[in-house]
PDB file of C-alpha atoms in Angstrom:
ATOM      1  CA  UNK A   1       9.683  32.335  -9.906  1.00  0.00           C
ATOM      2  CA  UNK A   2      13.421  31.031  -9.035  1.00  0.00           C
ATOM      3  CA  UNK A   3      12.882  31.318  -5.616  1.00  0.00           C
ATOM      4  CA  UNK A   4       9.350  29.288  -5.586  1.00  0.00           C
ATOM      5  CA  UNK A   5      10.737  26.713  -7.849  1.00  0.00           C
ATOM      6  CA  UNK A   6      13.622  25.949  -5.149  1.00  0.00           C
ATOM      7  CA  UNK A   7      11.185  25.859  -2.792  1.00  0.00           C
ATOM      8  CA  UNK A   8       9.186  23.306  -4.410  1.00  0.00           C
ATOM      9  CA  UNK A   9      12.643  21.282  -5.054  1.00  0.00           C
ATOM     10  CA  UNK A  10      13.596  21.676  -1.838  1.00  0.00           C
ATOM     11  CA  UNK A  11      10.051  20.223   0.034  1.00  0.00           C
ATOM     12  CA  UNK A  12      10.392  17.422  -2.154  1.00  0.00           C
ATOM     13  CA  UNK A  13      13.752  16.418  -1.244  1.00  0.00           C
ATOM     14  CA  UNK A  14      12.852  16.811   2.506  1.00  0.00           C
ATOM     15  CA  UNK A  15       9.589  14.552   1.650  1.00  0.00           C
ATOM     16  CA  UNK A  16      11.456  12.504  -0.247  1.00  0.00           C
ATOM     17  CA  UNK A  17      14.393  12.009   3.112  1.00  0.00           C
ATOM     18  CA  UNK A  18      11.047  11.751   5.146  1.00  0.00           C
ATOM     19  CA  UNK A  19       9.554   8.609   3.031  1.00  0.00           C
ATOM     20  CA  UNK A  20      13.014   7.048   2.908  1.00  0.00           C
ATOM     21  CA  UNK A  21      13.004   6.964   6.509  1.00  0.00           C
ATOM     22  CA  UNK A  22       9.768   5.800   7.194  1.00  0.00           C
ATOM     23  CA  UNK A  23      10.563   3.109   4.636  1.00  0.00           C
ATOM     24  CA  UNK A  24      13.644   1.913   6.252  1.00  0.00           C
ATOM     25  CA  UNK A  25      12.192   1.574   9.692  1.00  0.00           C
ATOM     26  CA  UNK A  26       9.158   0.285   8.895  1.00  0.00           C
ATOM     27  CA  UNK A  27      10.996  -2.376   6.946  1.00  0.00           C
ATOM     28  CA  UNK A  28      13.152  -2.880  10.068  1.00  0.00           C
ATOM     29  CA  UNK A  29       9.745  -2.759  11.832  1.00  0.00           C
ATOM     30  CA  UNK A  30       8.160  -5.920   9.356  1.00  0.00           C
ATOM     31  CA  UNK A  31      11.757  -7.828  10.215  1.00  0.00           C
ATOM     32  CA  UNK A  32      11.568  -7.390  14.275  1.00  0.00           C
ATOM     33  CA  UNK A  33       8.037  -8.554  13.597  1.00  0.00           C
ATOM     34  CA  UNK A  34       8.714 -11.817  11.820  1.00  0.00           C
ATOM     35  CA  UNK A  35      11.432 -12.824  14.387  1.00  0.00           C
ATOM     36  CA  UNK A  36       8.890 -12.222  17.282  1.00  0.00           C
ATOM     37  CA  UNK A  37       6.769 -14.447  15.244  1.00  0.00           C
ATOM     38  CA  UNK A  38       9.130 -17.107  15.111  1.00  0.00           C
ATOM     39  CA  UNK A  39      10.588 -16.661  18.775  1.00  0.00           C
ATOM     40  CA  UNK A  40       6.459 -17.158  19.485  1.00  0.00           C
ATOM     41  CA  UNK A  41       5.817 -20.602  17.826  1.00  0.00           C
ATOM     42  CA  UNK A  42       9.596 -21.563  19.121  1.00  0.00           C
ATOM     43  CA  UNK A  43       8.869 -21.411  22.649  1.00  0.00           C
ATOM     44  CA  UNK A  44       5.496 -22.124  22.268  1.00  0.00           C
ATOM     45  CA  UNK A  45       5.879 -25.526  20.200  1.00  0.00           C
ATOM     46  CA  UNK A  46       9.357 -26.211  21.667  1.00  0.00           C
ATOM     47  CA  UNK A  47      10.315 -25.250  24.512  1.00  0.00           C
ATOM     48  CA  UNK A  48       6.192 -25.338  25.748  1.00  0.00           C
ATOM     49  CA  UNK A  49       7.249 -21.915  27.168  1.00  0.00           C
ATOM     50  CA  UNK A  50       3.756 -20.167  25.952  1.00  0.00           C
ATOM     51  CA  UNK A  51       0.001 -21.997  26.490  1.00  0.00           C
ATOM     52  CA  UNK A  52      -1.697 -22.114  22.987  1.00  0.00           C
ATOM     53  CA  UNK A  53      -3.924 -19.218  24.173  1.00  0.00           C
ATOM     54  CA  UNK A  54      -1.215 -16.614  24.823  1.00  0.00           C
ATOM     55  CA  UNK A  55       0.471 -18.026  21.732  1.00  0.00           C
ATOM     56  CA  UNK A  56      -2.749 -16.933  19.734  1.00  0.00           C
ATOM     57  CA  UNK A  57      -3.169 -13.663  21.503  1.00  0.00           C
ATOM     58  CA  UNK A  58       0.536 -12.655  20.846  1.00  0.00           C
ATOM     59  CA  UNK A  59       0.261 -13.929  16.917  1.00  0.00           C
ATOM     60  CA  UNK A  60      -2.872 -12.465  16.521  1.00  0.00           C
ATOM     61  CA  UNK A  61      -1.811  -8.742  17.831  1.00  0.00           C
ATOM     62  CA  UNK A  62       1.631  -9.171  15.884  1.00  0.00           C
ATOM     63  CA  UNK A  63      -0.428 -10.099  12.677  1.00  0.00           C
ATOM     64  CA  UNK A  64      -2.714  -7.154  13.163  1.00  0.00           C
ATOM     65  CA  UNK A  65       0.829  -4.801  13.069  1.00  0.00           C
ATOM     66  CA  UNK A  66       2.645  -6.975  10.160  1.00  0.00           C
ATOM     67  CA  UNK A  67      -0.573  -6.277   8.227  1.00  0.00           C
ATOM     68  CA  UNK A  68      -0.485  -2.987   8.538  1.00  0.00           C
ATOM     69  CA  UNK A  69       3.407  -2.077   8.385  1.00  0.00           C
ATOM     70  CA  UNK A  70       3.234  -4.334   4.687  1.00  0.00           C
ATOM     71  CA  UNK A  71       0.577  -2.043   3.831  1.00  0.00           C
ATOM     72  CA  UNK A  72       2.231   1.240   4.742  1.00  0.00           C
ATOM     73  CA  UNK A  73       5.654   0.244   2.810  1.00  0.00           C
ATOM     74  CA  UNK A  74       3.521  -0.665  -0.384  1.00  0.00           C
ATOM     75  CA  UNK A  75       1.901   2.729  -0.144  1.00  0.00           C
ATOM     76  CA  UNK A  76       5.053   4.995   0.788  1.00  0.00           C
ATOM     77  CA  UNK A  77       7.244   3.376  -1.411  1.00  0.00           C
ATOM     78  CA  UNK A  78       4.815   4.351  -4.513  1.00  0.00           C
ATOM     79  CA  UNK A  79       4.398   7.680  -3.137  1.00  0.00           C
ATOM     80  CA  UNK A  80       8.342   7.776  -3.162  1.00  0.00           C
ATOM     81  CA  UNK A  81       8.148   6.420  -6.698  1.00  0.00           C
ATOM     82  CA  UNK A  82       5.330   9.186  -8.115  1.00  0.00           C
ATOM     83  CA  UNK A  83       7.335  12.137  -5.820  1.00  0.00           C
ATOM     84  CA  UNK A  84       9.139  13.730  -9.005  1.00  0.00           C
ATOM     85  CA  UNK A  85       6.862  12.417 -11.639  1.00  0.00           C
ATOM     86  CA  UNK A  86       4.222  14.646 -13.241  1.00  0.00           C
ATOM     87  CA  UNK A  87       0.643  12.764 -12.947  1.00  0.00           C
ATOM     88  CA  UNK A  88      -2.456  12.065 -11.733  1.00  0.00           C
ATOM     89  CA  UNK A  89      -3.384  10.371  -8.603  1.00  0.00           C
ATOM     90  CA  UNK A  90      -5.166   8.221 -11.172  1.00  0.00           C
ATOM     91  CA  UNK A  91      -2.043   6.919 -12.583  1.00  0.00           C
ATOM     92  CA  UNK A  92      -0.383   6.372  -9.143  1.00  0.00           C
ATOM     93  CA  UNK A  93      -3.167   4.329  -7.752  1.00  0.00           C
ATOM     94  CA  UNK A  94      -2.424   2.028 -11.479  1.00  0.00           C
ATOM     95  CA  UNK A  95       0.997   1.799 -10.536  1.00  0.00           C
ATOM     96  CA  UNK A  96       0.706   0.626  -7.499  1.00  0.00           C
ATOM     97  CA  UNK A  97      -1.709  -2.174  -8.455  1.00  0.00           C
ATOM     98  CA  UNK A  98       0.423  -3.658 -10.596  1.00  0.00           C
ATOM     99  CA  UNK A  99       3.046  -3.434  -8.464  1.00  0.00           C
ATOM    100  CA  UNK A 100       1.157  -5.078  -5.890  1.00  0.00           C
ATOM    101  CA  UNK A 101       0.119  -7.349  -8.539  1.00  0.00           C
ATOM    102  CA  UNK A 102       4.030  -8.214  -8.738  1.00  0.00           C
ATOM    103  CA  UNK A 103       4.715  -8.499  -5.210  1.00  0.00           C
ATOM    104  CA  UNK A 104       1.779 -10.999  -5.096  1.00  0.00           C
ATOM    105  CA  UNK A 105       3.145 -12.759  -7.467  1.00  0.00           C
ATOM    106  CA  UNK A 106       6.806 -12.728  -6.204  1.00  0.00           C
ATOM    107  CA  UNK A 107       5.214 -14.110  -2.799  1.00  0.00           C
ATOM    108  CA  UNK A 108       3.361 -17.021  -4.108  1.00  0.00           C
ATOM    109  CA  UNK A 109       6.792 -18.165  -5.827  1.00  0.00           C
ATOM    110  CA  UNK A 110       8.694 -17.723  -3.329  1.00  0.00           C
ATOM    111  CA  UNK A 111       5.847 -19.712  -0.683  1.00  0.00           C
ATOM    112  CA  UNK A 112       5.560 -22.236  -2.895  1.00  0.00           C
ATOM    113  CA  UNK A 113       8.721 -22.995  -5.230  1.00  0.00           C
ATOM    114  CA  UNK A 114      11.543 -21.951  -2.307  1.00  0.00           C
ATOM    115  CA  UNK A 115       9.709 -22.075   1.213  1.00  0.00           C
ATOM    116  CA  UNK A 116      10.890 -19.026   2.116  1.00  0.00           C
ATOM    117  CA  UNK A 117       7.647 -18.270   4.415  1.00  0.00           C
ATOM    118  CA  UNK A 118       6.051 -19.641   7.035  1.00  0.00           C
ATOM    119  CA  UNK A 119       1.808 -20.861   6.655  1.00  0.00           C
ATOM    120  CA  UNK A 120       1.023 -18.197   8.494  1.00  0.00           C
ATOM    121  CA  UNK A 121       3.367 -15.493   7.071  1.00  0.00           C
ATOM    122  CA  UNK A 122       2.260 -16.145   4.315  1.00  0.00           C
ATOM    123  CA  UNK A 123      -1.613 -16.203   4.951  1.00  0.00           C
ATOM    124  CA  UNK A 124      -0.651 -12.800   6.417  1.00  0.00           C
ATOM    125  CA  UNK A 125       1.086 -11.260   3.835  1.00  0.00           C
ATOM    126  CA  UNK A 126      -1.242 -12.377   0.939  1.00  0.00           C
ATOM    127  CA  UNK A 127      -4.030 -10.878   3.130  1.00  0.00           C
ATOM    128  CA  UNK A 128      -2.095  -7.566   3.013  1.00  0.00           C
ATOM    129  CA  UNK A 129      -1.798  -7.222  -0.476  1.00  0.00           C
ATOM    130  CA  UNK A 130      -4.925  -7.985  -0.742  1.00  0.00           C
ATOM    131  CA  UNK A 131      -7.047  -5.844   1.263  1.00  0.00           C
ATOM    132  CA  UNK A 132      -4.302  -2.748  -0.189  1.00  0.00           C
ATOM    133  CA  UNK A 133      -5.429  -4.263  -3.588  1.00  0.00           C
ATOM    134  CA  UNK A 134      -9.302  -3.644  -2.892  1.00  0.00           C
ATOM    135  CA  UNK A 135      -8.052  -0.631  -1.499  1.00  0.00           C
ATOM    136  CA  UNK A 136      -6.850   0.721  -4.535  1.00  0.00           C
ATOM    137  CA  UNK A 137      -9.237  -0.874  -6.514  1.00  0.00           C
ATOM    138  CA  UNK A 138     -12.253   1.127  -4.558  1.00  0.00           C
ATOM    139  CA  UNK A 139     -10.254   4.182  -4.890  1.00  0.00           C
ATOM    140  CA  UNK A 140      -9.814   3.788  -8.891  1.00  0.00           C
ATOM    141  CA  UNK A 141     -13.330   3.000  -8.844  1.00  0.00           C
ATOM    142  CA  UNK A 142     -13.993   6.243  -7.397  1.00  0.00           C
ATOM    143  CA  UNK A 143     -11.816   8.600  -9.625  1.00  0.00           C
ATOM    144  CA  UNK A 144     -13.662   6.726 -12.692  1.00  0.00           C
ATOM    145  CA  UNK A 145     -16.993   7.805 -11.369  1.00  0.00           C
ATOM    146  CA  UNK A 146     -15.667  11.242 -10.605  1.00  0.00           C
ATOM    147  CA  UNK A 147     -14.586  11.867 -14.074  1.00  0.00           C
ATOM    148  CA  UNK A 148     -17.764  10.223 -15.628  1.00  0.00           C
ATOM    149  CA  UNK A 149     -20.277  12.822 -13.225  1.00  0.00           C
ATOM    150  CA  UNK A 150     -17.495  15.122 -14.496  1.00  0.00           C
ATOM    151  CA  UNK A 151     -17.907  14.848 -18.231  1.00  0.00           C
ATOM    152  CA  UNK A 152     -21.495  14.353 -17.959  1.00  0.00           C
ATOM    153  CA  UNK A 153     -21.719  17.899 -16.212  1.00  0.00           C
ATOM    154  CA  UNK A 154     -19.201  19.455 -19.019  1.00  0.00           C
ATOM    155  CA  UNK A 155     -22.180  17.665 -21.760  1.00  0.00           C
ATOM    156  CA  UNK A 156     -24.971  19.301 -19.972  1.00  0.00           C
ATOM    157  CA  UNK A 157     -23.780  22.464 -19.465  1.00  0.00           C
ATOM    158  CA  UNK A 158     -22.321  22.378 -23.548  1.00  0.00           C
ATOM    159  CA  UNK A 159     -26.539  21.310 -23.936  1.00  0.00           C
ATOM    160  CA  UNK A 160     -27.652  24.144 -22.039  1.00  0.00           C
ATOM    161  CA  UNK A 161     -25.733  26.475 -23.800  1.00  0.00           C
ATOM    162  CA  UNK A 162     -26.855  25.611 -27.207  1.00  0.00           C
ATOM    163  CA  UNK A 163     -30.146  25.158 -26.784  1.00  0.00           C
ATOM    164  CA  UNK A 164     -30.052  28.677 -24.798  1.00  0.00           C
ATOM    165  CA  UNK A 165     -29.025  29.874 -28.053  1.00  0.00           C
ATOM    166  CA  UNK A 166     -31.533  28.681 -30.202  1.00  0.00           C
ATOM    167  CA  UNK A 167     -34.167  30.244 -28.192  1.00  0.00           C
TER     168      UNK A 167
END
């Protein structure tokens, strides 16, 4: 029993190493990203080093990967969160919707009160939260109809049973 429960400990901690690093370079990765971005409209609005179709096909594929490296931090950084925690994937999934629900709203202050981001940044990074939202949304929606087939199953079979016995 010892020996299993330092196992366990011990594949956590690696996991928990493993989603540290993925967090940190994917973090990195989102940073790299947003200077490209802004190198992009720079010499393509400045220096007219870019045409506006190159500028579009460069933006669009570096949007495509901001999207999705916003979307993997969200999602590894809750999965760091829930590591040691004793729960349901049920009460993950409502974690991380309201903190996504905070980073949202973090984002829209920051857009609109300090400037901090860019039109298009922004655009981007609200669409990330979004679609992860729906994401998790869909997913919650699918653990609530799991547990309602569930329960209706435990009911029947409870109905079966007693009415086998009044027979």
């Amino acid at each position: 029993v010892g020996l299993l429960f330092v196992s366990f400990l011990l594949f956590k901690r690696i996991k928990l190493a493993i989603l540290n690093f993925r967090i940190k370079s994917l973090t990195r990765e989102e940073q790299i990203l947003l200077g490209l971005m802004k190198v992009i409209q720079k010499d393509t609005f400045e220096h007219g080093k870019m045409s506006i179709g190159e500028y579009g096909g460069a933006m669009l594929e570096y949007e495509k990967r901001l999207n999705e490296v916003v979307k993997d931090i969200i999602r590894f950084e809750t999965e760091r969160a829930h590591l040691f925690k004793l729960g349901g994937k049920e009460q993950e999934l409502l974690d991380e919707r309201n903190r996504l629900l905070g980073l949202i709203k973090k984002t829209q202050s920051e857009y609109m009160t300090q400037g901090k981001y860019e039109v298009r940044i922004y655009t981007n990074k609200m669409q990330s939260y979004s679609e992860r939202f729906s994401e998790i949304q869909e997913n919650l929606a699918v653990l609530e109809a799991k547990h309602a087939l569930n329960k209706n199953s435990i009911i029947e079979k409870i109905g079966k049973r007693i009415g086998n016995t009044f027979k």
